[in-house]
Amino acid sequence: MKKVRVRFAPSPTGPLHIGGVRTALYNYLFAKQNYGDFILRIEDTDQTRFVPGAEEYIIEAFEWLGIPFDEGVHIGGKYGPYKQSERKVIYLQYALELVNNGWAYYAFDTPADLEQRRAQAEAEKKTFQYDARSRGGLCNSLTLTPAEVEQRIHADEPYVIRFKYPENSEILVHDLIRGEVRINSNLLDDKVLYKSDGMPTYHLANIVDDHLMEISHVIRGEEWLPSAPLHVMLYQAFGWEAPQFAHLPLLLKPDGNGKLSKRDGDRLGFPVFPLLWKDPKSGEISSGYRESGYLPEAVINMLALLGWNPGTEQEIMDLPTLVSLFSIEKISKSGAKFDLEKAKWFNHAYIQMAPDTLLLDLFQKELQKHNIHPDTDYLLKIINLMKERVHFIPEFWEQCAFFFVAPTDYDEQVIKKRWKPGTDVHLKKISDILSSVQPFNKEKAHNLVMEYIQGTELNMGQIMNSFRLSLVGAAKGPDMFEIIDLLGVAETQKRIARAIETIIVN
RNA sequence: GCUGCAUUCGUCUAGUGGUUCAGGACAUCAGAUUCUCAGUCUGAAUAUCGCGGGUUCGAAUCCCGCAUGCAGUACCA
């Protein structure tokens, strides 16, 4: 059997969309399951859309995700180069081969000419299509004499090479996900294969490269399905064996039904890109999963299940597990909406499974942003106490800040509800009780404080919440005596004193 | 407009003619965890399988039509 070789082929026109990441992931899973190769090819045949930094972004994104390539622009390989602009020289000969054997032709119509045709057709409520019916009336090597064609080319007149569809023939695309898709060639237009700027279009380049790189399976987004017949015909025209095709369903926006777009993310509060991206032209910033505090394993797991599932009830799966369970047959046919809540749940689950050393590293980076550099042991204790409450890495700061900085202001709602005249007296007493526990022991302190509260005939919630307010600044956080244990009795007493001083009840 | 693809709980989905008046997960709601918030645990509610016709003893599952949604329709990928 032929070796499985798949490719992920983005064009460097901006940051990598999360849908693209999923496409790449499915390619990777399929390749690895079949002991095949996973290749990164850059499709930069449109020079006008080139965006600096995009290629580096793509590579960095996969590094962060932990999805390695076997061959690609950044690592080379036997089938290089892996960037289409560097393969420029090879495409013309293939385009010419098609012209010579009658599968393609030169066309000299200018964009303006065609635009006019389209406008005219529209005025007549018709649609213009460059196809078997219209090509006889246009300016190309089918209507011009060979001498005229040669003369135009010699005069450096701009031209394109178009594919010549056979008239009225049924084209069959076999798709691994959708089964057989049929379309009549009359409905298709003679696509440009080779542009007047000397570059191939996607259609030509992708067929030539896939063939030369011995790609066995083309797994790509559904948006390519309409041009799949062209690709099938191209393989036929070259006399090459076509790879197998699988067209993936789209990733949809959470509200409405459209395709998930760049705008949706920041509008609805989740990233659409793996890494933060700053547009080099506009300076516009789009958030990334990495910077938003997602763990790459969680992103992969969540993405894998958006459009595929193993058919069992298992939801938490790491990369190796996904590799072993993946199958193209189980990919669903319809689009999947991104679900922020589920993503949150996955990330929380992965934070629970993450090794302390990783969490420590991530936590330290968060703290560095606030110029705080605490002791490692102290951090590890906080991580163990707090990790089950965090969904995203930045919460290690948002929810744990009070372990490093004493509160300066106190939640008004809580003051109003819990801080009554006399509260200060009780807190001072608790402060004294804490001093009496030598050495400090959280169970013992807990018992003594509870005993005291019972003696006061006061509601425990009242006292404990004002106490909490003094240490945390709000009515949230883990067990009070765990906090005291970490903060230390001296710091606790300082905070109590400060709260009493600051909070004055009328 | 034309062409193609799709259509099961709010969301992701299981299900491939019969122990399914449809199972799981997220979200939601309730209870528990005797300071808070979060988390966790337990439980509950939620889909007549887009609609209409067939085929069959029997259909979410097969066929046809319709509706809706999405994609494509560039010298972009």
mmCIF file of C-alpha atoms in Angstrom, chain A residues 107-340:
data_model
loop_
_atom_site.group_PDB
_atom_site.id
_atom_site.type_symbol
_atom_site.label_atom_id
_atom_site.label_comp_id
_atom_site.label_asym_id
_atom_site.label_seq_id
_atom_site.Cartn_x
_atom_site.Cartn_y
_atom_site.Cartn_z
ATOM 1 C CA ALA A 107 -6.352 33.498 -22.871
ATOM 2 C CA PHE A 108 -5.586 37.139 -23.565
ATOM 3 C CA ASP A 109 -8.750 38.745 -22.288
ATOM 4 C CA THR A 110 -7.914 41.539 -19.879
ATOM 5 C CA PRO A 111 -9.562 41.758 -16.466
ATOM 6 C CA ALA A 112 -11.366 44.828 -17.789
ATOM 7 C CA ASP A 113 -12.735 42.866 -20.765
ATOM 8 C CA LEU A 114 -14.078 40.194 -18.482
ATOM 9 C CA GLU A 115 -15.490 42.686 -16.065
ATOM 10 C CA GLN A 116 -17.397 44.246 -18.898
ATOM 11 C CA ARG A 117 -18.752 40.875 -19.973
ATOM 12 C CA ARG A 118 -19.924 40.204 -16.463
ATOM 13 C CA ALA A 119 -21.611 43.571 -16.146
ATOM 14 C CA GLN A 120 -23.302 43.074 -19.461
ATOM 15 C CA ALA A 121 -24.539 39.639 -18.549
ATOM 16 C CA GLU A 122 -25.833 40.934 -15.274
ATOM 17 C CA ALA A 123 -27.736 43.699 -17.027
ATOM 18 C CA GLU A 124 -29.441 40.972 -19.036
ATOM 19 C CA LYS A 125 -30.096 39.028 -15.848
ATOM 20 C CA LYS A 126 -27.702 36.334 -16.935
ATOM 21 C CA THR A 127 -24.386 35.227 -15.580
ATOM 22 C CA PHE A 128 -21.193 35.324 -17.511
ATOM 23 C CA GLN A 129 -19.064 32.256 -17.365
ATOM 24 C CA TYR A 130 -15.817 31.583 -19.197
ATOM 25 C CA ASP A 131 -16.730 28.111 -20.398
ATOM 26 C CA ALA A 132 -17.316 25.790 -23.326
ATOM 27 C CA ARG A 133 -20.158 27.962 -24.570
ATOM 28 C CA SER A 134 -18.471 31.324 -24.312
ATOM 29 C CA ARG A 135 -14.803 30.615 -24.940
ATOM 30 C CA GLY A 136 -15.366 30.525 -28.697
ATOM 31 C CA GLY A 137 -16.289 34.181 -28.574
ATOM 32 C CA LEU A 138 -13.406 35.344 -26.448
ATOM 33 C CA CYS A 139 -9.804 36.208 -27.038
ATOM 34 C CA ASN A 140 -7.780 33.031 -26.627
ATOM 35 C CA SER A 141 -5.695 30.441 -28.392
ATOM 36 C CA LEU A 142 -8.868 28.633 -29.369
ATOM 37 C CA THR A 143 -10.147 31.569 -31.389
ATOM 38 C CA LEU A 144 -6.842 33.089 -32.520
ATOM 39 C CA THR A 145 -4.625 31.527 -35.151
ATOM 40 C CA PRO A 146 -1.424 29.892 -33.889
ATOM 41 C CA ALA A 147 0.555 32.675 -35.530
ATOM 42 C CA GLU A 148 -1.419 35.353 -33.722
ATOM 43 C CA VAL A 149 -0.985 33.557 -30.441
ATOM 44 C CA GLU A 150 2.733 33.288 -30.937
ATOM 45 C CA GLN A 151 2.992 36.904 -31.943
ATOM 46 C CA ARG A 152 1.120 38.069 -28.830
ATOM 47 C CA ILE A 153 3.279 36.001 -26.556
ATOM 48 C CA HIS A 154 6.431 37.257 -28.226
ATOM 49 C CA ALA A 155 5.205 40.804 -27.811
ATOM 50 C CA ASP A 156 5.029 40.117 -24.058
ATOM 51 C CA GLU A 157 1.336 40.577 -24.028
ATOM 52 C CA PRO A 158 -0.072 39.431 -20.707
ATOM 53 C CA TYR A 159 -1.894 36.128 -20.828
ATOM 54 C CA VAL A 160 -3.287 33.489 -18.563
ATOM 55 C CA ILE A 161 -3.661 29.780 -19.095
ATOM 56 C CA ARG A 162 -7.112 28.395 -18.545
ATOM 57 C CA PHE A 163 -8.305 24.858 -18.062
ATOM 58 C CA LYS A 164 -10.439 23.540 -20.894
ATOM 59 C CA TYR A 165 -13.297 21.536 -19.517
ATOM 60 C CA PRO A 166 -14.685 18.876 -21.820
ATOM 61 C CA GLU A 167 -18.230 19.741 -22.759
ATOM 62 C CA ASN A 168 -21.142 18.154 -20.950
ATOM 63 C CA SER A 169 -19.342 15.476 -19.040
ATOM 64 C CA GLU A 170 -20.161 14.134 -15.630
ATOM 65 C CA ILE A 171 -17.377 14.619 -13.117
ATOM 66 C CA LEU A 172 -17.325 12.332 -10.139
ATOM 67 C CA VAL A 173 -15.577 13.261 -6.921
ATOM 68 C CA HIS A 174 -15.239 10.559 -4.355
ATOM 69 C CA ASP A 175 -15.155 12.126 -0.933
ATOM 70 C CA LEU A 176 -14.236 10.079 2.123
ATOM 71 C CA ILE A 177 -16.720 11.988 4.267
ATOM 72 C CA ARG A 178 -19.540 12.745 1.866
ATOM 73 C CA GLY A 179 -19.465 9.864 -0.536
ATOM 74 C CA GLU A 180 -19.898 10.540 -4.228
ATOM 75 C CA VAL A 181 -20.404 14.061 -5.446
ATOM 76 C CA ARG A 182 -21.300 14.514 -9.100
ATOM 77 C CA ILE A 183 -21.294 17.615 -11.183
ATOM 78 C CA ASN A 184 -21.689 18.375 -14.865
ATOM 79 C CA SER A 185 -18.763 20.143 -16.491
ATOM 80 C CA ASN A 186 -21.088 22.611 -18.204
ATOM 81 C CA LEU A 187 -21.711 24.232 -14.857
ATOM 82 C CA LEU A 188 -18.050 24.893 -14.276
ATOM 83 C CA ASP A 189 -16.017 27.728 -15.686
ATOM 84 C CA ASP A 190 -12.614 27.450 -17.288
ATOM 85 C CA LYS A 191 -10.531 28.239 -14.265
ATOM 86 C CA VAL A 192 -7.309 30.140 -14.599
ATOM 87 C CA LEU A 193 -4.391 27.824 -13.912
ATOM 88 C CA TYR A 194 -1.550 30.171 -14.599
ATOM 89 C CA LYS A 195 -1.729 33.870 -13.915
ATOM 90 C CA SER A 196 -0.356 36.717 -15.976
ATOM 91 C CA ASP A 197 2.115 37.533 -13.226
ATOM 92 C CA GLY A 198 3.922 34.269 -13.852
ATOM 93 C CA MET A 199 2.508 32.478 -10.836
ATOM 94 C CA PRO A 200 0.201 29.498 -10.854
ATOM 95 C CA THR A 201 -3.168 29.725 -9.167
ATOM 96 C CA TYR A 202 -3.951 27.560 -6.192
ATOM 97 C CA HIS A 203 -5.603 24.999 -8.440
ATOM 98 C CA LEU A 204 -2.573 24.250 -10.547
ATOM 99 C CA ALA A 205 0.005 24.605 -7.809
ATOM 100 C CA ASN A 206 -1.799 22.360 -5.396
ATOM 101 C CA ILE A 207 -2.235 19.554 -7.909
ATOM 102 C CA VAL A 208 1.336 19.742 -9.137
ATOM 103 C CA ASP A 209 2.763 19.913 -5.627
ATOM 104 C CA ASP A 210 0.526 17.228 -4.199
ATOM 105 C CA HIS A 211 1.596 14.970 -7.030
ATOM 106 C CA LEU A 212 5.278 15.780 -6.767
ATOM 107 C CA MET A 213 5.187 15.473 -2.995
ATOM 108 C CA GLU A 214 3.340 12.169 -3.278
ATOM 109 C CA ILE A 215 0.432 13.281 -1.162
ATOM 110 C CA SER A 216 -1.928 10.359 -0.611
ATOM 111 C CA HIS A 217 -4.855 12.113 1.077
ATOM 112 C CA VAL A 218 -6.112 15.650 0.785
ATOM 113 C CA ILE A 219 -7.982 16.597 3.947
ATOM 114 C CA ARG A 220 -9.186 20.170 3.751
ATOM 115 C CA GLY A 221 -12.087 22.488 4.523
ATOM 116 C CA GLU A 222 -15.487 22.177 2.953
ATOM 117 C CA GLU A 223 -15.009 25.464 1.155
ATOM 118 C CA TRP A 224 -12.882 23.509 -1.299
ATOM 119 C CA LEU A 225 -15.567 21.051 -2.230
ATOM 120 C CA PRO A 226 -16.879 23.122 -5.147
ATOM 121 C CA SER A 227 -13.455 23.161 -6.764
ATOM 122 C CA ALA A 228 -12.757 19.492 -6.153
ATOM 123 C CA PRO A 229 -14.158 18.530 -9.588
ATOM 124 C CA LEU A 230 -11.555 20.785 -11.190
ATOM 125 C CA HIS A 231 -8.845 19.087 -9.225
ATOM 126 C CA VAL A 232 -10.097 15.654 -10.179
ATOM 127 C CA MET A 233 -10.098 16.695 -13.824
ATOM 128 C CA LEU A 234 -6.614 18.097 -13.518
ATOM 129 C CA TYR A 235 -5.266 14.789 -12.273
ATOM 130 C CA GLN A 236 -6.979 13.152 -15.199
ATOM 131 C CA ALA A 237 -5.531 15.654 -17.631
ATOM 132 C CA PHE A 238 -2.040 15.002 -16.352
ATOM 133 C CA GLY A 239 -2.625 11.293 -16.289
ATOM 134 C CA TRP A 240 -1.785 11.166 -12.601
ATOM 135 C CA GLU A 241 -3.361 9.135 -9.880
ATOM 136 C CA ALA A 242 -5.409 11.449 -7.705
ATOM 137 C CA PRO A 243 -5.125 11.408 -3.930
ATOM 138 C CA GLN A 244 -8.161 10.590 -1.807
ATOM 139 C CA PHE A 245 -10.234 13.573 -0.796
ATOM 140 C CA ALA A 246 -11.946 14.399 2.474
ATOM 141 C CA HIS A 247 -13.748 17.713 2.898
ATOM 142 C CA LEU A 248 -14.190 18.779 6.480
ATOM 143 C CA PRO A 249 -17.304 20.550 7.780
ATOM 144 C CA LEU A 250 -16.925 24.184 8.703
ATOM 145 C CA LEU A 251 -16.484 25.696 12.129
ATOM 146 C CA LEU A 252 -19.448 27.955 12.798
ATOM 147 C CA LYS A 253 -19.880 30.994 15.002
ATOM 148 C CA PRO A 254 -21.644 30.304 18.351
ATOM 149 C CA ASP A 255 -24.544 32.600 17.536
ATOM 150 C CA GLY A 256 -26.191 32.531 14.147
ATOM 151 C CA ASN A 257 -25.060 30.173 11.459
ATOM 152 C CA GLY A 258 -22.184 31.770 9.637
ATOM 153 C CA LYS A 259 -18.637 30.610 9.342
ATOM 154 C CA LEU A 260 -16.589 31.482 12.421
ATOM 155 C CA SER A 261 -14.752 34.668 11.605
ATOM 156 C CA LYS A 262 -12.059 36.812 13.118
ATOM 157 C CA ARG A 263 -14.597 39.328 14.394
ATOM 158 C CA ASP A 264 -16.726 36.774 16.265
ATOM 159 C CA GLY A 265 -14.004 35.922 18.731
ATOM 160 C CA ASP A 266 -13.454 39.289 20.237
ATOM 161 C CA ARG A 267 -17.156 40.049 20.009
ATOM 162 C CA LEU A 268 -18.099 36.950 22.014
ATOM 163 C CA GLY A 269 -15.095 36.695 24.268
ATOM 164 C CA PHE A 270 -12.982 33.850 22.974
ATOM 165 C CA PRO A 271 -9.938 33.625 20.720
ATOM 166 C CA VAL A 272 -10.205 32.637 17.076
ATOM 167 C CA PHE A 273 -6.450 32.313 16.716
ATOM 168 C CA PRO A 274 -3.981 30.055 18.498
ATOM 169 C CA LEU A 275 -1.572 32.880 19.285
ATOM 170 C CA LEU A 276 -2.057 36.576 19.795
ATOM 171 C CA TRP A 277 -1.719 38.444 16.527
ATOM 172 C CA LYS A 278 -0.937 42.039 15.876
ATOM 173 C CA ASP A 279 -1.727 43.112 12.364
ATOM 174 C CA PRO A 280 1.444 44.651 10.944
ATOM 175 C CA LYS A 281 -0.510 47.202 8.928
ATOM 176 C CA SER A 282 -3.413 48.298 11.081
ATOM 177 C CA GLY A 283 -1.878 47.429 14.426
ATOM 178 C CA GLU A 284 -5.133 45.705 15.291
ATOM 179 C CA ILE A 285 -4.774 43.018 17.932
ATOM 180 C CA SER A 286 -6.590 39.684 17.927
ATOM 181 C CA SER A 287 -6.437 37.538 21.013
ATOM 182 C CA GLY A 288 -4.872 34.087 21.035
ATOM 183 C CA TYR A 289 -5.515 30.898 22.956
ATOM 184 C CA ARG A 290 -2.024 30.886 24.369
ATOM 185 C CA GLU A 291 -2.211 34.398 25.761
ATOM 186 C CA SER A 292 -5.733 33.863 27.053
ATOM 187 C CA GLY A 293 -4.461 31.096 29.294
ATOM 188 C CA TYR A 294 -5.539 27.967 27.467
ATOM 189 C CA LEU A 295 -3.405 24.873 27.671
ATOM 190 C CA PRO A 296 -2.490 23.542 24.214
ATOM 191 C CA GLU A 297 -3.637 20.027 25.117
ATOM 192 C CA ALA A 298 -7.057 21.402 26.002
ATOM 193 C CA VAL A 299 -7.317 23.301 22.744
ATOM 194 C CA ILE A 300 -6.420 20.166 20.810
ATOM 195 C CA ASN A 301 -8.910 18.014 22.705
ATOM 196 C CA MET A 302 -11.709 20.517 22.273
ATOM 197 C CA LEU A 303 -10.956 21.053 18.597
ATOM 198 C CA ALA A 304 -10.754 17.345 17.892
ATOM 199 C CA LEU A 305 -14.281 16.888 19.197
ATOM 200 C CA LEU A 306 -15.687 19.726 17.125
ATOM 201 C CA GLY A 307 -16.732 17.690 14.122
ATOM 202 C CA TRP A 308 -15.487 14.281 15.168
ATOM 203 C CA ASN A 309 -15.992 11.881 18.027
ATOM 204 C CA PRO A 310 -14.744 8.396 18.772
ATOM 205 C CA GLY A 311 -18.227 6.910 18.986
ATOM 206 C CA THR A 312 -17.752 6.167 22.659
ATOM 207 C CA GLU A 313 -18.480 8.355 25.636
ATOM 208 C CA GLN A 314 -14.888 9.306 26.160
ATOM 209 C CA GLU A 315 -14.310 13.058 26.055
ATOM 210 C CA ILE A 316 -10.912 13.653 27.572
ATOM 211 C CA MET A 317 -8.245 12.478 25.169
ATOM 212 C CA ASP A 318 -4.615 13.441 24.777
ATOM 213 C CA LEU A 319 -2.841 13.532 21.430
ATOM 214 C CA PRO A 320 -1.633 9.903 21.405
ATOM 215 C CA THR A 321 -5.119 8.732 22.331
ATOM 216 C CA LEU A 322 -6.617 10.847 19.582
ATOM 217 C CA VAL A 323 -4.135 9.389 17.131
ATOM 218 C CA SER A 324 -5.194 5.887 18.017
ATOM 219 C CA LEU A 325 -8.934 6.566 17.991
ATOM 220 C CA PHE A 326 -9.253 8.918 15.032
ATOM 221 C CA SER A 327 -11.072 7.871 11.917
ATOM 222 C CA ILE A 328 -12.215 9.845 8.902
ATOM 223 C CA GLU A 329 -15.470 7.882 8.743
ATOM 224 C CA LYS A 330 -16.522 9.330 12.065
ATOM 225 C CA ILE A 331 -16.117 12.934 11.013
ATOM 226 C CA SER A 332 -19.523 14.580 10.900
ATOM 227 C CA LYS A 333 -20.911 16.117 7.768
ATOM 228 C CA SER A 334 -22.429 19.280 9.134
ATOM 229 C CA GLY A 335 -20.776 22.357 10.577
ATOM 230 C CA ALA A 336 -20.060 22.631 14.284
ATOM 231 C CA LYS A 337 -20.597 25.697 16.408
ATOM 232 C CA PHE A 338 -17.814 26.736 18.688
ATOM 233 C CA ASP A 339 -18.913 26.501 22.320
ATOM 234 C CA LEU A 340 -17.058 28.725 24.752
#
